[in-house]
XYZ file of C-alpha atoms in Angstrom:
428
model
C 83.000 -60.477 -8.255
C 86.688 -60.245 -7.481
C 87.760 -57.104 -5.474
C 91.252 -55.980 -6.144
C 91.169 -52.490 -4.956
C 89.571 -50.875 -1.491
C 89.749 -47.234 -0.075
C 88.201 -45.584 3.219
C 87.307 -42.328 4.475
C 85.364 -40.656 7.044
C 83.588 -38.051 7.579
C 81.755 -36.566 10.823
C 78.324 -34.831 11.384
C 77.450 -33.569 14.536
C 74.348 -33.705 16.092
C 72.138 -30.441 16.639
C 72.388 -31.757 20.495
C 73.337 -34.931 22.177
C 71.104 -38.146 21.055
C 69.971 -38.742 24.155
C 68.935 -43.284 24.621
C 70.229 -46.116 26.159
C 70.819 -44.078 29.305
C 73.513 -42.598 27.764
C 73.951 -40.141 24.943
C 76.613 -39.285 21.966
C 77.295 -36.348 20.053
C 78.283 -36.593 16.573
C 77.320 -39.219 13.677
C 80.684 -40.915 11.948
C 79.804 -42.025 8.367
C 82.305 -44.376 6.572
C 82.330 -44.104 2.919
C 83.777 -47.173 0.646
C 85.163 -47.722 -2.679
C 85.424 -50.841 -4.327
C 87.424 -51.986 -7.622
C 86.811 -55.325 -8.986
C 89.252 -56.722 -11.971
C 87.603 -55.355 -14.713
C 88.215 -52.003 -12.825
C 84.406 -51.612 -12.370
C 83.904 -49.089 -8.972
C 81.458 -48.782 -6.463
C 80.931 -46.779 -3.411
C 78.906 -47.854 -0.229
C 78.367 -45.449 2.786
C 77.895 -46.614 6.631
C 76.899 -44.743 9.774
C 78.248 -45.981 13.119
C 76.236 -46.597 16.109
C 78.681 -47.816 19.092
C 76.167 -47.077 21.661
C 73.579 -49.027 20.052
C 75.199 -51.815 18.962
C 77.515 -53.035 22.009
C 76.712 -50.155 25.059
C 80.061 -51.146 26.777
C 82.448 -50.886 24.480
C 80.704 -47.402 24.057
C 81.292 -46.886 28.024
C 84.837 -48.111 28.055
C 86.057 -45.501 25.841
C 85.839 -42.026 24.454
C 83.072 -41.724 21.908
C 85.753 -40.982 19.506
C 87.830 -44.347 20.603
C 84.645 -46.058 20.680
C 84.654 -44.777 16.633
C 87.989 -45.508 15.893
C 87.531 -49.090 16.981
C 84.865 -49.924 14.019
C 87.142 -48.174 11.722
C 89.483 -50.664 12.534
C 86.938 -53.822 12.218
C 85.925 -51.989 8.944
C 89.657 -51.620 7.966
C 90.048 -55.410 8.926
C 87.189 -56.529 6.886
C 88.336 -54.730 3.598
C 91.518 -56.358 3.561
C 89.764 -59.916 3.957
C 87.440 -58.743 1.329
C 90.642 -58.027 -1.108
C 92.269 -61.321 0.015
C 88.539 -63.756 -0.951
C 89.421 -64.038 -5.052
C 86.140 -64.681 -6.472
C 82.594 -64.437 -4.781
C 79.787 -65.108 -6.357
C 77.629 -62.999 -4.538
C 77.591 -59.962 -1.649
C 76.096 -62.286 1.069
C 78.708 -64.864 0.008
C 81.136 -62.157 0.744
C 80.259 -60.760 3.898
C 79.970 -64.568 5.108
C 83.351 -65.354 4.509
C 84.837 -62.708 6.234
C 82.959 -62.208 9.106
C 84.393 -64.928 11.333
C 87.804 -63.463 11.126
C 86.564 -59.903 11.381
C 84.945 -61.304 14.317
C 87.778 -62.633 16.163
C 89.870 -59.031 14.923
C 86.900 -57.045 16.709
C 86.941 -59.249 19.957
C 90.442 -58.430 20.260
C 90.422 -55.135 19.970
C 87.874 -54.095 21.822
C 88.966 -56.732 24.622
C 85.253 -57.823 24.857
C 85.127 -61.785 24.257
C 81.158 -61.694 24.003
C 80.858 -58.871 21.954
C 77.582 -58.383 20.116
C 77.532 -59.494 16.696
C 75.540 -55.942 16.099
C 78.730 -54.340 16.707
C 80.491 -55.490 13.839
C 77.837 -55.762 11.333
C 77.338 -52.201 11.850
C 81.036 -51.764 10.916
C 80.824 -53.682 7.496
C 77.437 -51.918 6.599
C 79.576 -49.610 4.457
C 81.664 -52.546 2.912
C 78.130 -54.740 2.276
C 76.568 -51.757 0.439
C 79.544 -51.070 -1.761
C 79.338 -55.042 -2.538
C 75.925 -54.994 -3.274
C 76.565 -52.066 -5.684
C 79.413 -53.515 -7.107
C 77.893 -56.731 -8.420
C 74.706 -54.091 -9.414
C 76.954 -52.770 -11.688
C 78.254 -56.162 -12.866
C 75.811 -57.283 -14.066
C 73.835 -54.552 -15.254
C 71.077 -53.968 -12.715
C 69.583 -51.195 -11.692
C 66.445 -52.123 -10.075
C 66.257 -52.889 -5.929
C 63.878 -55.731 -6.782
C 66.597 -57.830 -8.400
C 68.483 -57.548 -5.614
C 66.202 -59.514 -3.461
C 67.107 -62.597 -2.987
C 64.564 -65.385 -4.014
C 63.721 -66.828 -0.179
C 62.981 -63.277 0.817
C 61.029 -62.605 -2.068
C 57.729 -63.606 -0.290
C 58.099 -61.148 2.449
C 59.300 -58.042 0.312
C 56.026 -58.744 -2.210
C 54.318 -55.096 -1.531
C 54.484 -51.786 -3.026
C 53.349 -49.251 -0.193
C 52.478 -45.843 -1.723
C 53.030 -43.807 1.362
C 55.285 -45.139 4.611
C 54.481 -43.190 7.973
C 57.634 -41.723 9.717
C 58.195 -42.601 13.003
C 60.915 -39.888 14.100
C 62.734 -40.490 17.911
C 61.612 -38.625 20.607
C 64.802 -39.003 23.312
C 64.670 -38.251 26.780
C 66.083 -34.369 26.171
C 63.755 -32.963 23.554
C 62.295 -29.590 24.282
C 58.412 -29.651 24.626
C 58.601 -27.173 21.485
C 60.052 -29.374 18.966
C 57.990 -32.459 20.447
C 54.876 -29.923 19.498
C 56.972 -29.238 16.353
C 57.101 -32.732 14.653
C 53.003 -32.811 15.443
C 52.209 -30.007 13.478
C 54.572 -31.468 10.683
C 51.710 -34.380 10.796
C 53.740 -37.028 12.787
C 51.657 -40.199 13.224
C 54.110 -41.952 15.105
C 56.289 -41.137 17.846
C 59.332 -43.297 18.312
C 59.632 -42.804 22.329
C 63.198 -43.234 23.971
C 62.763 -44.983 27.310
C 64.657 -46.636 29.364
C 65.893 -42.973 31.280
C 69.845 -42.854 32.839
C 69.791 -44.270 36.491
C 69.151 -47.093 37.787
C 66.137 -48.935 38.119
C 64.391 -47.074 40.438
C 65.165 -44.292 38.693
C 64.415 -45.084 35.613
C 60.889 -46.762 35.783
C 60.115 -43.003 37.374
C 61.756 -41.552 34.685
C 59.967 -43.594 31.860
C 56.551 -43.071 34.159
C 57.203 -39.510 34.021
C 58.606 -39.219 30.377
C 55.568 -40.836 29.353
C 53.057 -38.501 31.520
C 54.891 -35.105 29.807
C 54.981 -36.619 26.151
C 51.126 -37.952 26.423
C 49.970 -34.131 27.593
C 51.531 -32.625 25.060
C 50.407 -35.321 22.269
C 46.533 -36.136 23.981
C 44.284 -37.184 20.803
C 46.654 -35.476 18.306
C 44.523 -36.196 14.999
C 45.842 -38.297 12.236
C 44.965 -39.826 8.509
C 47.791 -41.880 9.014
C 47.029 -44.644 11.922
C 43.763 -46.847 11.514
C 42.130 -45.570 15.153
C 42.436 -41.662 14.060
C 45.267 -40.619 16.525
C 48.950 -40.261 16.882
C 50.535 -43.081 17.896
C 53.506 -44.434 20.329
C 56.064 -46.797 19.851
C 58.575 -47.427 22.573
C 62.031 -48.571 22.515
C 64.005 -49.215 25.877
C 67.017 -50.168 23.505
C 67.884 -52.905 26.333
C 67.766 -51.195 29.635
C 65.102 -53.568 31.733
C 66.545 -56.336 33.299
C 62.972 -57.934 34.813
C 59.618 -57.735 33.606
C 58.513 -56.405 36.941
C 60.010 -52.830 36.513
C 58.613 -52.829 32.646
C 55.411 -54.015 33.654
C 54.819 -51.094 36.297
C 55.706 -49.031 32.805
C 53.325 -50.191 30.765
C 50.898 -50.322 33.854
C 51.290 -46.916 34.261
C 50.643 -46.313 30.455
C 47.386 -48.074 31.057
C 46.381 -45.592 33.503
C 47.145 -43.249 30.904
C 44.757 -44.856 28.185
C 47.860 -45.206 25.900
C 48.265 -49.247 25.813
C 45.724 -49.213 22.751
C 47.974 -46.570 21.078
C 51.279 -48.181 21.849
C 51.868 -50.125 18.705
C 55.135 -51.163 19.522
C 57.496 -51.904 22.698
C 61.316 -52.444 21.067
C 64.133 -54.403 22.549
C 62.844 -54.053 26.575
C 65.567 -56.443 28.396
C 69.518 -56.664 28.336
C 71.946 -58.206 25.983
C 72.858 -60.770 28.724
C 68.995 -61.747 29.835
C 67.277 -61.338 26.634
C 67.187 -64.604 25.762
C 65.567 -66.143 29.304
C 62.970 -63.464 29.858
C 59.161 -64.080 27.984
C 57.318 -61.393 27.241
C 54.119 -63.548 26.170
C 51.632 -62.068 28.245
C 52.702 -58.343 27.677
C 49.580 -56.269 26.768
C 51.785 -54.851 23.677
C 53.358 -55.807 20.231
C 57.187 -56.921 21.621
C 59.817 -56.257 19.071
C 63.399 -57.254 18.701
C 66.162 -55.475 17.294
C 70.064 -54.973 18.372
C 69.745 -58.371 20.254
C 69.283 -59.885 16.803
C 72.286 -61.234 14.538
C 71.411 -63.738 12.366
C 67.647 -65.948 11.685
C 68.387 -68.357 14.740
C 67.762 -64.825 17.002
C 64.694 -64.193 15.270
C 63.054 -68.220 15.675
C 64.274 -67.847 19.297
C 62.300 -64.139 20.011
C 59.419 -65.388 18.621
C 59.384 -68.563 20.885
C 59.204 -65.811 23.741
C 56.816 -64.355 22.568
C 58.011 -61.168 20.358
C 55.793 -60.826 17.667
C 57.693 -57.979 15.883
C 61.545 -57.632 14.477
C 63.161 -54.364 13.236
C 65.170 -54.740 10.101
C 68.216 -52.378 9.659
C 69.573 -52.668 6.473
C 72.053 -49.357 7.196
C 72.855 -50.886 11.109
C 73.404 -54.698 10.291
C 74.188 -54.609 6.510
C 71.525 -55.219 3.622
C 72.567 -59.136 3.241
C 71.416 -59.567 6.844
C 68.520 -57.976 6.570
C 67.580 -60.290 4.065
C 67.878 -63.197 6.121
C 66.076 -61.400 8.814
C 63.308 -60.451 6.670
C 62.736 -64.273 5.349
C 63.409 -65.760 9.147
C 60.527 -63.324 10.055
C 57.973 -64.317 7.828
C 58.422 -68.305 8.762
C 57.419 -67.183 12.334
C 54.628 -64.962 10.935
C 56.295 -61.835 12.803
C 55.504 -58.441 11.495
C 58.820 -56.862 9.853
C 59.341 -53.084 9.879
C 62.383 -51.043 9.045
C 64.272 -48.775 12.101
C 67.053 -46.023 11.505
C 70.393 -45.462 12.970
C 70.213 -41.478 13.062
C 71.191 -42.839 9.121
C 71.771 -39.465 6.300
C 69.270 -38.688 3.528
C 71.374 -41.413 1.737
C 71.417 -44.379 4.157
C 67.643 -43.629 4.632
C 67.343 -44.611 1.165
C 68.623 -48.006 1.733
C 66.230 -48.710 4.266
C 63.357 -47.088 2.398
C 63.469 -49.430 -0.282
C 62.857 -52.642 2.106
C 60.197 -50.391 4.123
C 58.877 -49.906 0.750
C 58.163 -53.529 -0.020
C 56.873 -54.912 3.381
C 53.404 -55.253 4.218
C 51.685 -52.466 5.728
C 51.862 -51.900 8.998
C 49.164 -53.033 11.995
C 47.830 -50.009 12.718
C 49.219 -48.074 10.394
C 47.471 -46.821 6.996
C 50.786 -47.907 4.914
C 53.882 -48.800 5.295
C 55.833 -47.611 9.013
C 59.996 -46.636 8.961
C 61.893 -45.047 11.865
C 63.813 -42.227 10.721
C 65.228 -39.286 13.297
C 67.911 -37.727 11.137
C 65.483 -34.780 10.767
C 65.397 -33.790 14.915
C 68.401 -34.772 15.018
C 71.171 -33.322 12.387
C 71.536 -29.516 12.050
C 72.436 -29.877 8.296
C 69.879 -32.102 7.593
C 67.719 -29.937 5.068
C 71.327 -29.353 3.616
C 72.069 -32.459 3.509
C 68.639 -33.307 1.422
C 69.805 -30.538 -0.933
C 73.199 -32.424 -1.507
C 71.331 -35.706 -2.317
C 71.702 -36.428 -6.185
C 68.174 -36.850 -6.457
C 67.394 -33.882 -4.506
C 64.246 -32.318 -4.963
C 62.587 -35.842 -5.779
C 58.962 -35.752 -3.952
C 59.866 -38.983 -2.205
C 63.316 -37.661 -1.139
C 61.467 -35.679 1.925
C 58.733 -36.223 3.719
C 55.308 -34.845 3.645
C 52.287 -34.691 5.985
C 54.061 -37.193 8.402
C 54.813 -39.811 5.320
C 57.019 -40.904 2.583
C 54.668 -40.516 -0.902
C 56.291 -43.253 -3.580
C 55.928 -42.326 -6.648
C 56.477 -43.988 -9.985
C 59.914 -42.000 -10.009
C 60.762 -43.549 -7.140
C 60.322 -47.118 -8.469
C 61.778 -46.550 -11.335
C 65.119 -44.824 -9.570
C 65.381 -47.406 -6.441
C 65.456 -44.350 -4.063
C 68.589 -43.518 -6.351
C 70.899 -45.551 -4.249
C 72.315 -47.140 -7.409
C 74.088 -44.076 -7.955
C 77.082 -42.581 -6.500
C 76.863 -40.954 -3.342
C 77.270 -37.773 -3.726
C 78.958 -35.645 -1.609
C 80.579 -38.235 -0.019
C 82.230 -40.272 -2.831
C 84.445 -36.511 -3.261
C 85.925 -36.951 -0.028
C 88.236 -39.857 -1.585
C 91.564 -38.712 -3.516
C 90.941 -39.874 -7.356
């Protein structure tokens, strides 16, 4: 694979209202599309959605959410000119490994932060991995997601799950109504945002409180889907604890509740800068990791702490890291599961296909994804009408679920194909 030729465009969706985590919020969803052009003037297209606030929270404070934007168009600019300048790779991972040191070093000095998080500028290249992946798809004549998985992650992407709950994000702002909304459209699992602005005062009696509201409008919600019967809860503070203390008093209070049975995950609980001291062995829930993790030495050092869960984001951190995550997990005998980036119908294709092939769930009756682009994007039953495969049964979910059928084996989630509407934004 030699890549001669690179283009980039962007497009913007806005949100139906703010996405409301990390204490803060942002307003509109910038997707990068990507076309490649090797020598034998074979093209692909990859798509990425950008996430500043998740992946590195201060560059997302230190500018305008638009500058914050701009910035990974830049790292992604940066990395498709190294991409151009590598000759001959034989492979996407070997790609995106050669380049990301120097994209690395661009991003640090653009951004002015020296210890930026690696997060940051893998969710920059996501659209630039994809398009690689696709490119060497087309290469050498594959059209099949298993024979893109690499042989060391094999073992851990060994299942076929016929149905994969959806876990869709319940932030700090939504209305009661549309909470009450996604349980009558037979959600199992409820991705809950905590972690509430303030500080930490204020937030443990936000969470407390956010908790208290969600849990009376939710009580013993029914459900096919979970192994116990009832709707379930899976947290994500998305870094904002900086002791156990104020997270135990949480989860505590939760108790109280009767929810710490239900509670089948709690996602990235402490900061960038103490994750790696504080253990969570001890915690009377499944810990997971997720923006805190770049690269398999993360993952063997959570699960020494006692995490016993990671969350793979092959549209946040790029597909080729994923991998890696996905085999690092399965040495440590963590349980893998696949979490969105308020991704479009077509990015939630990419991670449906590794959801698709882990191993069901604990807890869960099938396989478990987090996907919010439904709460959260105006357009979004638009958007599923755009989708080349749209229509599909699998495209959409049902009952709370994604149903896999044989059509969706046999077409990958369609993500071989070009990405329509997007690959018209470029000029011909």
């Amino acid at each position: 694979m030699n890549i001669q030729h690179t283009d980039l465009e962007i497009q913007r969706e806005p949100f139906a209202r703010p996405f409301a985590f990390k204490g803060s919020a942002f307003h509109e969803k910038w997707n990068l599309l990507v076309r490649l052009r090797d020598e034998s003037s074979i093209e692909s297209f990859g798509l990425g959605g950008l996430a500043v606030l998740w992946s590195d929270a201060r560059v997302f404070s230190r500018h305008s959410e638009m500058g914050g934007n701009a910035l990974m168009v830049a790292v992604l600019e940066r990395g498709l000119a190294l991409a151009r300048q590598m000759g001959e790779v034989r492979h996407p991972t070997d790609l995106l490994l050669g380049i990301l040191p120097d994209v690395e070093e661009y991003a640090r000095h653009v951004t002015g932060v020296e210890d930026l998080s690696r997060t940051f500028v893998l969710n920059a290249l996501v659209a630039l991995d994809n398009a690689a992946w696709v490119l060497w798809a087309r290469a050498n004549s594959i059209r099949d997601f298993d024979a893109l998985i690499p042989a060391r992650a094999a073992a851990g992407l060994g299942d076929r799950q016929q149905q994969i709950a959806l876990a869709p994000a319940v932030g700090y702002n939504m209305p009661d109504e549309q909470i009450q909304s996604l349980l009558g459209q037979g959600a199992a699992v409820l991705k809950v945002k905590i972690g509430h602005p303030g500080e930490e005062e204020e937030m443990v009696a936000g969470d407390i409180a956010g908790l208290t509201r969600l849990h009376s409008l939710v009580g013993d919600a029914p459900t096919s889907l979970t192994t116990d019967g009832r709707v379930a809860y899976y947290l994500d503070a998305n870094g904002r604890y900086r002791h156990r203390g104020p997270l135990e008093r949480v989860l505590d209070a939760a108790e109280t509740m009767g929810l710490t049975d239900r509670i089948l995950l709690l996602e990235e609980p402490f900061a960038a800068d103490v994750v790696d001291e504080v253990d969570v062995h001890g915690l009377p829930v499944r810990v997971a990791a997720d923006e805190s993790l770049h690269d398999p030495a993360d993952v063997k050092r959570r699960h020494e702490l006692g995490y016993g869960a990671v969350a793979i984001k092959p549209a946040g951190k790029t597909l080729s890291v994923a991998f890696e995550m996905i085999e690092q997990a399965q040495r440590n005998d963590m349980t893998a599961f696949v979490a969105d980036n308020a991704c479009v119908p077509w990015l939630v294709e990419w991670n449906k296909n590794v959801a698709a092939r882990l191993p069901a769930f604990p807890g869960v009756r099938g396989g478990l994804i987090e996907s919010n682009g439904a709460e959260n994007y105006g357009r979004w039953l638009q958007m599923l009408a755009e989708h080349p495969c749209a229509g599909a049964p699998w495209l959409a979910t049902r009952a709370g679920a994604f149903h896999l059928d044989d059509d969706y084996w046999h077409q990958s989630g369609g993500i071989f194909l070009d990405p329509s509407p997007f690959d018209r934004l470029l000029r011909t």
